[in-house]
mmCIF file of C-alpha atoms in Angstrom:
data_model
loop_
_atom_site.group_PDB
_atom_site.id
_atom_site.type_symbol
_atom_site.label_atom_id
_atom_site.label_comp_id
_atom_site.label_asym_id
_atom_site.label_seq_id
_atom_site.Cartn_x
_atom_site.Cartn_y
_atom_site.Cartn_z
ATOM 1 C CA UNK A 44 86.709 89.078 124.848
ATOM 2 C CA UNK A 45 89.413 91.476 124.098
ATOM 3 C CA UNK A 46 90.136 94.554 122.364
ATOM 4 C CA UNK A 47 90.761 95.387 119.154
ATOM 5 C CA UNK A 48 90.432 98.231 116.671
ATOM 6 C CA UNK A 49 90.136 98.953 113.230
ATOM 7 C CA UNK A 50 90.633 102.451 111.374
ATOM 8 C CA UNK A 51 89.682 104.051 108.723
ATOM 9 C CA UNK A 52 90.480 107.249 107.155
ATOM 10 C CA UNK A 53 86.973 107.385 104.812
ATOM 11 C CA UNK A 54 83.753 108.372 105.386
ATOM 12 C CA UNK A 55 82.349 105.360 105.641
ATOM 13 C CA UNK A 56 82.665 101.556 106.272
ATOM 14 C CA UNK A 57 82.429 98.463 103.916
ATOM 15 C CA UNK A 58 79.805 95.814 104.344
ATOM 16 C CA UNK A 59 77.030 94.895 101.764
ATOM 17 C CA UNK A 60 73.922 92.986 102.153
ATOM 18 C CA UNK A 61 71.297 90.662 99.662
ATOM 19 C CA UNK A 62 67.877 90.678 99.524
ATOM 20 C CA UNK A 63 66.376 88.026 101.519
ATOM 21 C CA UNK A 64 69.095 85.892 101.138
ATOM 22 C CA UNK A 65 69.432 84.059 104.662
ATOM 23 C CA UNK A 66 72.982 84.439 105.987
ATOM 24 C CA UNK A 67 73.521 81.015 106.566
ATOM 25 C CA UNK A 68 73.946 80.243 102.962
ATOM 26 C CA UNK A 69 76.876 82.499 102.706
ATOM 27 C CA UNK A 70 76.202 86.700 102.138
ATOM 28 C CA UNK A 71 78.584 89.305 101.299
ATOM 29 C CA UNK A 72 77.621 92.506 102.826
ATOM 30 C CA UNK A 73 78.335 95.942 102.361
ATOM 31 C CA UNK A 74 78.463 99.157 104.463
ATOM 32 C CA UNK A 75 78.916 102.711 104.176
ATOM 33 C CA UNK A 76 78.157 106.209 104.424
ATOM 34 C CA UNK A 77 74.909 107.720 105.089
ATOM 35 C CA UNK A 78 73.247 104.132 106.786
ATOM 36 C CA UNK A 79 74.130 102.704 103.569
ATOM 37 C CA UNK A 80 73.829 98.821 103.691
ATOM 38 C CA UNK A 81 73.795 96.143 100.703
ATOM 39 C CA UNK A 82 73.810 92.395 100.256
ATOM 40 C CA UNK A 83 74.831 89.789 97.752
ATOM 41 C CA UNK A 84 74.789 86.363 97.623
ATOM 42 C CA UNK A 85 77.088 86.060 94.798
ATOM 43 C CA UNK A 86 79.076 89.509 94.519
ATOM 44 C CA UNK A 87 77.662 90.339 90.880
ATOM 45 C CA UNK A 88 74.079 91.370 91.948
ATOM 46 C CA UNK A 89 73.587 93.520 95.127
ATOM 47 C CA UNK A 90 70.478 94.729 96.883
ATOM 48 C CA UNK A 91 70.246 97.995 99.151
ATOM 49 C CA UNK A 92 68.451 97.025 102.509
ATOM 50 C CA UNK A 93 67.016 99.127 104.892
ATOM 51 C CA UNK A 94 68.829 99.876 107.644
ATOM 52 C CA UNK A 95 66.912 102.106 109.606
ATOM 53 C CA UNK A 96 69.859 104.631 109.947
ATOM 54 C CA UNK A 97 71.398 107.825 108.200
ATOM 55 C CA UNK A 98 74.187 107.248 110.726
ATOM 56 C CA UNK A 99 77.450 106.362 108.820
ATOM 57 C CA UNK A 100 77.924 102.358 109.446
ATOM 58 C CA UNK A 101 81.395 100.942 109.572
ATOM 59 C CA UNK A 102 82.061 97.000 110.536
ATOM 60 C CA UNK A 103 79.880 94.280 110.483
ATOM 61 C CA UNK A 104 80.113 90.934 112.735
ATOM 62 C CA UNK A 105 78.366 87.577 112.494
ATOM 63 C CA UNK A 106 78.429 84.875 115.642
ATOM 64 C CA UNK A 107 78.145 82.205 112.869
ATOM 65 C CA UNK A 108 74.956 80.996 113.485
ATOM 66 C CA UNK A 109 72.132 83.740 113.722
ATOM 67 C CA UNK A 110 72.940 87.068 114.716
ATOM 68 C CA UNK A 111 74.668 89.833 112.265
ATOM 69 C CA UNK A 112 75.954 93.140 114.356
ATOM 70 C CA UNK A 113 76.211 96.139 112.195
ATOM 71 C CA UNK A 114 77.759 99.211 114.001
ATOM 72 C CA UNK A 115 78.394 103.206 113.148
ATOM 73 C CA UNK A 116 78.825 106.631 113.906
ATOM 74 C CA UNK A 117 77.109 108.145 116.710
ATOM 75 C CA UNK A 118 76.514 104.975 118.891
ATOM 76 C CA UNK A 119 74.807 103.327 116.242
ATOM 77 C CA UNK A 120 74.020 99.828 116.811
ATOM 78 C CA UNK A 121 72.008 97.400 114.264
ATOM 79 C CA UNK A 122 71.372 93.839 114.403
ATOM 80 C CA UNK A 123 69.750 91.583 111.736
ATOM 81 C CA UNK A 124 69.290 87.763 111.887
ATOM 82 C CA UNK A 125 69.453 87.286 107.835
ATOM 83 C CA UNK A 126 70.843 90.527 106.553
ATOM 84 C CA UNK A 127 67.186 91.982 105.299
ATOM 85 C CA UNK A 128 65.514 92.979 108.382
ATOM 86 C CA UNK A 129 67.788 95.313 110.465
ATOM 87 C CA UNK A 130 66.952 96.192 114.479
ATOM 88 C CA UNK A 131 68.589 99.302 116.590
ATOM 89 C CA UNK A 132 69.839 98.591 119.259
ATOM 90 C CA UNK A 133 70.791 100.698 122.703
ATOM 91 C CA UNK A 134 74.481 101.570 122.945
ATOM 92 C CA UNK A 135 74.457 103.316 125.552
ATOM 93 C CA UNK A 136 77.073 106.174 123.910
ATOM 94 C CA UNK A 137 77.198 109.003 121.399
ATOM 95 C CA UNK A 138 80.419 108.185 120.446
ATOM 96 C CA UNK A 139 80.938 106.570 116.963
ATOM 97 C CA UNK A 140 81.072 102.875 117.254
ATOM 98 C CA UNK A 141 84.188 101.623 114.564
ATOM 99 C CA UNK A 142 84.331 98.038 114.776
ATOM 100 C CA UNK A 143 82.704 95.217 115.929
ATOM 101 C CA UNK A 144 84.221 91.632 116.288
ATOM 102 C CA UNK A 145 82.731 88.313 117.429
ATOM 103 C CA UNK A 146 85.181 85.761 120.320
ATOM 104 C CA UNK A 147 84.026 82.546 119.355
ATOM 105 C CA UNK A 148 85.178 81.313 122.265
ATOM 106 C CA UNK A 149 83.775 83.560 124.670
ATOM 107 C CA UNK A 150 80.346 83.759 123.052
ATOM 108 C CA UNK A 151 80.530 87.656 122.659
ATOM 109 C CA UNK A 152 80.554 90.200 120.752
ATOM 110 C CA UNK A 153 82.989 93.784 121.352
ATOM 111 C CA UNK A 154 82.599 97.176 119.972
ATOM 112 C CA UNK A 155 85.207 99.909 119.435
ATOM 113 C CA UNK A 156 85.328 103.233 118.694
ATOM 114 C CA UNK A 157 86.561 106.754 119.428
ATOM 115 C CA UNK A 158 87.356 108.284 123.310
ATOM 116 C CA UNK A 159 88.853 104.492 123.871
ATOM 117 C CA UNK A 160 84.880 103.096 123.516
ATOM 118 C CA UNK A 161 84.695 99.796 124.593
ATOM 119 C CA UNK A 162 81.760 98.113 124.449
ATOM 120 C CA UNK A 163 81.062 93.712 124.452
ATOM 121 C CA UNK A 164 77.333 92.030 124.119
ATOM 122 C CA UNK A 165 76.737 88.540 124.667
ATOM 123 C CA UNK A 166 74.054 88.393 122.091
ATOM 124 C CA UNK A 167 73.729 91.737 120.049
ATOM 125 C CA UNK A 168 71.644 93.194 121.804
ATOM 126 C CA UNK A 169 72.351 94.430 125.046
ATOM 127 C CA UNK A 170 75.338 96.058 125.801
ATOM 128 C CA UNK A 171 77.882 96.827 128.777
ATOM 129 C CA UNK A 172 80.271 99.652 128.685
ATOM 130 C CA UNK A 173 83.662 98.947 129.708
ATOM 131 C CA UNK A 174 85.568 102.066 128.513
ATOM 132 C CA UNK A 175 86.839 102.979 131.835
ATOM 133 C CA UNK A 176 88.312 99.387 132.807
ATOM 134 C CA UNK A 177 90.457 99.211 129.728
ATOM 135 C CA UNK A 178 91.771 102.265 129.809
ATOM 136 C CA UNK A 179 92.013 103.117 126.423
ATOM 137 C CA UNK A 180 91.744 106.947 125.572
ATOM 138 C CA UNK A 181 92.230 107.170 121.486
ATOM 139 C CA UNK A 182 89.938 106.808 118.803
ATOM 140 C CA UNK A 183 90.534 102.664 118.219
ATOM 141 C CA UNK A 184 89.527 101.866 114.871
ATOM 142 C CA UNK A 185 89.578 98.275 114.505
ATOM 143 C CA UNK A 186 88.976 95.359 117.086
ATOM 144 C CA UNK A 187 90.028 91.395 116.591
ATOM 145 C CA UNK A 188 89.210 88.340 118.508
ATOM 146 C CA UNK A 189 89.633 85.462 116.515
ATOM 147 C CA UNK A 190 92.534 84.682 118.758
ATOM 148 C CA UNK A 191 91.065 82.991 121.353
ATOM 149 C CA UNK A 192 93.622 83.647 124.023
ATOM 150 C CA UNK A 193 93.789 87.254 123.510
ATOM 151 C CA UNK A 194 91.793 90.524 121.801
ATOM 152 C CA UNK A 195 93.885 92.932 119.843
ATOM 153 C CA UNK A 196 92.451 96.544 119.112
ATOM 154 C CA UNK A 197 94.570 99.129 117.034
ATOM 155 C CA UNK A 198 93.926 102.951 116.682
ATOM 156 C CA UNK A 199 95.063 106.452 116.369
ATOM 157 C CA UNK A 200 98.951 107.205 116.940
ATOM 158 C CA UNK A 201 100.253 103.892 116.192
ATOM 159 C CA UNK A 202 98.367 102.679 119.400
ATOM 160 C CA UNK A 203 98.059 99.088 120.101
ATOM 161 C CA UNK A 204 96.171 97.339 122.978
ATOM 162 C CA UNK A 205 95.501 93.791 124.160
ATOM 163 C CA UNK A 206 92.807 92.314 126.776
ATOM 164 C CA UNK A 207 92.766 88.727 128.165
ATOM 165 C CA UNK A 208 90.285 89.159 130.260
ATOM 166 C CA UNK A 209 87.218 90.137 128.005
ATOM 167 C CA UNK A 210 87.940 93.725 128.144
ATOM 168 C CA UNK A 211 88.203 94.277 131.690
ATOM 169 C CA UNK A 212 91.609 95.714 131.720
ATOM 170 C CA UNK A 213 94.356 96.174 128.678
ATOM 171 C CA UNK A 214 97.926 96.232 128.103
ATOM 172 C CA UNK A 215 99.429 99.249 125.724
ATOM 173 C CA UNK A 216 102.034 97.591 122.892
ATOM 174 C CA UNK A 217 104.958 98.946 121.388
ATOM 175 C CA UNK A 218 104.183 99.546 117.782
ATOM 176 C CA UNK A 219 107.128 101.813 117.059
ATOM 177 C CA UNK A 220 105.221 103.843 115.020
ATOM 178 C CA UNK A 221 102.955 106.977 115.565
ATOM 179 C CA UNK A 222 100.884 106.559 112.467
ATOM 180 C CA UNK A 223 96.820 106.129 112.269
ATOM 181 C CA UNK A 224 95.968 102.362 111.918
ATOM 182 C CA UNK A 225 92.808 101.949 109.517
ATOM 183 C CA UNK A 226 92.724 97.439 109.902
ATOM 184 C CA UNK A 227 93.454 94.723 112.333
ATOM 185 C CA UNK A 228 93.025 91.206 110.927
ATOM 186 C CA UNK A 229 93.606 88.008 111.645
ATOM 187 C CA UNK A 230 95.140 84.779 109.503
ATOM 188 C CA UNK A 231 97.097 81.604 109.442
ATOM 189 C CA UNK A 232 97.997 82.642 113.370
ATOM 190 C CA UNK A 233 99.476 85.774 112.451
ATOM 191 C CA UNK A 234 97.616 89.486 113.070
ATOM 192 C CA UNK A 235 98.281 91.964 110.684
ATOM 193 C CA UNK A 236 97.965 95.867 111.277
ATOM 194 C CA UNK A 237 97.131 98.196 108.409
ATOM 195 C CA UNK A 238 97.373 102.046 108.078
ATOM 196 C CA UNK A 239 98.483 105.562 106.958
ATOM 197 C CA UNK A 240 101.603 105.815 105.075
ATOM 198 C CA UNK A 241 101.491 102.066 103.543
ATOM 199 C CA UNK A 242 102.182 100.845 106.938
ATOM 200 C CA UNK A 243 102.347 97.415 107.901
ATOM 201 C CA UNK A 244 103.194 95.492 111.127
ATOM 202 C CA UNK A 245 102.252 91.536 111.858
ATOM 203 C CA UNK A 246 102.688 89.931 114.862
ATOM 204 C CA UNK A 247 102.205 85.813 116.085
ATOM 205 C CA UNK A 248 101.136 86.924 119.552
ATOM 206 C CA UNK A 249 99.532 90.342 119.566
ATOM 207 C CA UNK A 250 102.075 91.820 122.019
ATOM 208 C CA UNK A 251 104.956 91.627 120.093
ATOM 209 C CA UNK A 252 105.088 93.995 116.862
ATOM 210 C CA UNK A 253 107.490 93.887 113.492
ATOM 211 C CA UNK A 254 106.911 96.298 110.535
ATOM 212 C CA UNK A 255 106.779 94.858 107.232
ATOM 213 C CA UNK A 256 107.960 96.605 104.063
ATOM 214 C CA UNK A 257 105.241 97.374 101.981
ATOM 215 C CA UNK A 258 107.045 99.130 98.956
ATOM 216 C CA UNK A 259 103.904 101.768 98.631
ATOM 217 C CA UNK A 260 103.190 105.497 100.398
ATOM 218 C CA UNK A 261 99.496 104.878 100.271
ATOM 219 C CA UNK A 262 97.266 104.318 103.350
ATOM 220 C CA UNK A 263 96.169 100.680 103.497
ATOM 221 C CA UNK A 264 92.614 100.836 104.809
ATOM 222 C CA UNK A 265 91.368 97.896 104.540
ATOM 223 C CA UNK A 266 92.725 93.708 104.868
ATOM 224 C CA UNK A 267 91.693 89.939 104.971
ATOM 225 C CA UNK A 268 92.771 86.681 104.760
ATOM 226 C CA UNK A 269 91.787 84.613 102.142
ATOM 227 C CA UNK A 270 92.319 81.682 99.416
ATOM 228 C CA UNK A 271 96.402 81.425 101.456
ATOM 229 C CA UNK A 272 96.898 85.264 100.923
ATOM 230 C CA UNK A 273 97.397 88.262 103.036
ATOM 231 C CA UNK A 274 95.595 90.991 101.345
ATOM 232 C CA UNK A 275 95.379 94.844 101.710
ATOM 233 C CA UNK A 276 93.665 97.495 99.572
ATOM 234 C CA UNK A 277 94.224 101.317 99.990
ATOM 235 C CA UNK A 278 93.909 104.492 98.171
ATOM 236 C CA UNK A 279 94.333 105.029 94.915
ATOM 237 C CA UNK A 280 93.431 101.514 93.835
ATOM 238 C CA UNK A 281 96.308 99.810 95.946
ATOM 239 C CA UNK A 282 96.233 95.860 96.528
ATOM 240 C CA UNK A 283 99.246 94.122 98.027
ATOM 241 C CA UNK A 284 99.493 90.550 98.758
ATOM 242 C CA UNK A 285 101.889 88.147 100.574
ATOM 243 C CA UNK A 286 101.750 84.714 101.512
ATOM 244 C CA UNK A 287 103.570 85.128 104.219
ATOM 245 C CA UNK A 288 102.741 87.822 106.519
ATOM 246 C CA UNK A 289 105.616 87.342 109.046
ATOM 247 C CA UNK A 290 108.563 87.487 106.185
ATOM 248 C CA UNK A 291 110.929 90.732 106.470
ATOM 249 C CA UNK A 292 109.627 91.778 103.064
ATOM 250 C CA UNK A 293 107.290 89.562 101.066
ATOM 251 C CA UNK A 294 104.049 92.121 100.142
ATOM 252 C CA UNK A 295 103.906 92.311 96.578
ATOM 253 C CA UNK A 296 102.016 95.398 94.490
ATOM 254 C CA UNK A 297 99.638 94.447 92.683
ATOM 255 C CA UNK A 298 98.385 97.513 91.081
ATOM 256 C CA UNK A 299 98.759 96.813 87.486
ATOM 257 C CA UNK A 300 95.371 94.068 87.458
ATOM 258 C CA UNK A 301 93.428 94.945 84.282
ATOM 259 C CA UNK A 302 89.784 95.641 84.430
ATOM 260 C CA UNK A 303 87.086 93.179 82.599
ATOM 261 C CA UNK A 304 86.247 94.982 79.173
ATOM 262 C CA UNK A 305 82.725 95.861 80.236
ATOM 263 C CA UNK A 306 84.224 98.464 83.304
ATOM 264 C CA UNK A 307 83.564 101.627 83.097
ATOM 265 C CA UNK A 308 85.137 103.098 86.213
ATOM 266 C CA UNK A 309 88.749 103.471 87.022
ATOM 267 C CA UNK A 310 90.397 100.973 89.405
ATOM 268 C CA UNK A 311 92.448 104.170 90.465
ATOM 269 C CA UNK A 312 89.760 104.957 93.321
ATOM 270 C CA UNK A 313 90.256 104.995 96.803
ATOM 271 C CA UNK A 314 89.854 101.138 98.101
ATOM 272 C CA UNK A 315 88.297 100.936 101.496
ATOM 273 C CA UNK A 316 87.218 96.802 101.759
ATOM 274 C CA UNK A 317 87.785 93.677 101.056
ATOM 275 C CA UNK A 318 86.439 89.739 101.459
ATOM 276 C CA UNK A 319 86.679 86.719 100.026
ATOM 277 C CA UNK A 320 83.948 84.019 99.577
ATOM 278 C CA UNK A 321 82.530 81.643 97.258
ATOM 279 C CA UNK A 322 85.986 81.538 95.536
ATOM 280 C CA UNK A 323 85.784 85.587 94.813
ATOM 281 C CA UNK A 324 87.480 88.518 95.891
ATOM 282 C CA UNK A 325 84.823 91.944 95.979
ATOM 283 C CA UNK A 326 86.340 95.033 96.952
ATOM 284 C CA UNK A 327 84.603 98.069 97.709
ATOM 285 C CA UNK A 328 85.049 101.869 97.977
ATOM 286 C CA UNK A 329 84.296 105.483 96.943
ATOM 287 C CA UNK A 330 82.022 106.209 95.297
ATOM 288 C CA UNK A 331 80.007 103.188 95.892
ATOM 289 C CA UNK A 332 82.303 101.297 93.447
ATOM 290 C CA UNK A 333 81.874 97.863 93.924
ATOM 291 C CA UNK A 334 84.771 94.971 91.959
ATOM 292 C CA UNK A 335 84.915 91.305 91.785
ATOM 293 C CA UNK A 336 87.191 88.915 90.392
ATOM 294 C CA UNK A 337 86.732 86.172 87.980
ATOM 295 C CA UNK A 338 88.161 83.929 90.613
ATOM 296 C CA UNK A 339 89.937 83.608 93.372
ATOM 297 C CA UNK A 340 93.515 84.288 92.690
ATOM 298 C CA UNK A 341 94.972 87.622 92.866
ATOM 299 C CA UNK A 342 97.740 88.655 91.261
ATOM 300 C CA UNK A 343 98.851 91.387 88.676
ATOM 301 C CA UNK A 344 97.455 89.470 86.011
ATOM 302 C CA UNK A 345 94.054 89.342 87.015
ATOM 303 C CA UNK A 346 90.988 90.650 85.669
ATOM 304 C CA UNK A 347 88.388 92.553 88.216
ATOM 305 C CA UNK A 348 84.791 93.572 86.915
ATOM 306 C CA UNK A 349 82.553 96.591 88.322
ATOM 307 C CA UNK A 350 79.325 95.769 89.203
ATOM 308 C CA UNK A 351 76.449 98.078 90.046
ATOM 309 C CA UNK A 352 76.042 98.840 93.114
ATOM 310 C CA UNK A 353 73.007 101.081 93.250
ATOM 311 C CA UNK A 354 74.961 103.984 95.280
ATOM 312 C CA UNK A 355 76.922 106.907 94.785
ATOM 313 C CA UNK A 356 77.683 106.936 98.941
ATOM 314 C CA UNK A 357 81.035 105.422 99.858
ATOM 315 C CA UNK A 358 81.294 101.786 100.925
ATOM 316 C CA UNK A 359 83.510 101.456 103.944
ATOM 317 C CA UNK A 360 83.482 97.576 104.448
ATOM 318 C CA UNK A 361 82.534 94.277 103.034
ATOM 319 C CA UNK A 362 82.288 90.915 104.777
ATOM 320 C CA UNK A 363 81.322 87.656 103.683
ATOM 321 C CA UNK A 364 79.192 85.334 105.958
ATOM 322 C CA UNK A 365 79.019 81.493 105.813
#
């Protein structure tokens, strides 16, 4: 396992979660502020679970086959083996917990969050501290380990660390920058860092960094990779997109998408997630505003609906499970 961090300048982070629905058939989920945790099987219709917390919850991470990882502020710790039925778990810290990610490879799971809090599980459930060995020492807001030669964790202060040795020790990279990264993601063999100021930096390798033009101001807080696009959302309603994540200058705006007749709510709020499954993109963010698509392309011409979320609290993250 590695490090890897992901930020985020709301209250709260973006995961939802459905009824009953198992996760195996494929769940978005939603988190937030105040313990707030939804599901959806589809992205139209979403059900508030109990999670047990009023702990703000952050990131969400699934091992693929039975165990979902839900972490927060505080040291909070959750897991859930359908998305329903949530379980706290002993951290071992006070600290708030900002990410979580799952090395497929290693069979583990790693935590991050502020004070340089490193934390890995092998199933969820138990977990060893390994602040100290890595060394880090700034809030790290977003942690990524779908490489599976190397963990990538991002933070406050343009700070950027990477582990190949499942956390024991880490390497500080040059980001040239000193701004607050909100998202660390990873697609088509390319990472992609988000944060304050519209910032953007990509990188093939995780030690080498490049900053990408994004042509807005806004802070990106939130990013995935989806139907063959790079995709980042941000305040005041900000999406960008590229297909190509390692061009000079290839992120497009699209901030002009329409909403669906039926929408009440202004697009022009603060974006804080994003995921794509069953051919849909659902964003999340304040307010408890919840979009979807009508498919799966994005692109200034599209057409996003609100759907009801059931919450006023602010959604920090959404996944999407399979």
């Amino acid at each position: 396992i590695s490090c890897s961090s992901d930020d985020s300048s709301s209250s709260t982070d973006n995961s939802s979660s459905s009824g009953s629905t198992d996760s195996s058939s494929g769940l978005f989920i939603a988190v937030g502020a105040s313990g707030t945790l939804l599901t959806s099987s589809d992205g139209t219709t979403w059900t508030s679970q109990t999670s047990g917390t009023s702990n703000n919850l952050r990131s969400v991470a699934y091992d693929g086959s039975s165990t979902l990882v839900a972490v927060g502020f505080s040291g909070t710790i959750l897991t859930s083996s359908d998305g329903t039925t949530w379980t706290a778990r002993t951290s071992g810290t006070t600290d708030d917990i900002n990410n979580v990610s799952y090395d497929s490879s290693s069979g583990a799971f790693a935590a991050v969050g502020d004070n340089g809090t490193l934390l890995t599980s092998s199933d969820g459930s138990t977990w060893t501290d390994k602040t100290s060995g890595c060394g880090m020492t700034e809030n790290i807001w977003d942690i990524d380990l779908s490489n599976s030669s190397i963990g990538v964790t991002v933070g406050d202060n343009g700070s950027i660390y990477t582990s190949a040795d499942n956390g024991d020790s880490c390497t500080s990279r040059t980001s040239g920058t000193t701004v607050e990264f909100n998202e660390l993601y990873y697609g088509n063999s390319t990472f992609v860092a988000l944060g304050d100021n519209g910032t953007i930096l990509s990188s093939t390798d995780g030690i080498t960094w490049t900053a990408r033009t994004s042509g807005t101001t806004d802070s990106l807080y939130s990013g995935t990779y989806g139907n063959s696009n790079f995709v980042a959302v941000g305040a005041n309603g900000t999406l960008l997109t590229a297909s190509d994540a390692t061009a000079s200058s290839t992120w497009t705006t699209n901030s002009t998408y329409t909403q669906d007749a039926t929408s009440t709510t202004s697009v022009n709020t603060h974006l804080y997630g994003i995921a794509y499954g069953n051919s849909i993109w659902v964003m999340v963010g304040q307010s408890g505003n919840i979009y979807t698509t009508s498919d799966g392309t994005i692109s200034t011409s599209m057409v996003v609906t609100s759907r009801t979320s059931g919450t006023t609290e602010n959604l920090r993250r959404v996944f999407y499970v399979d």
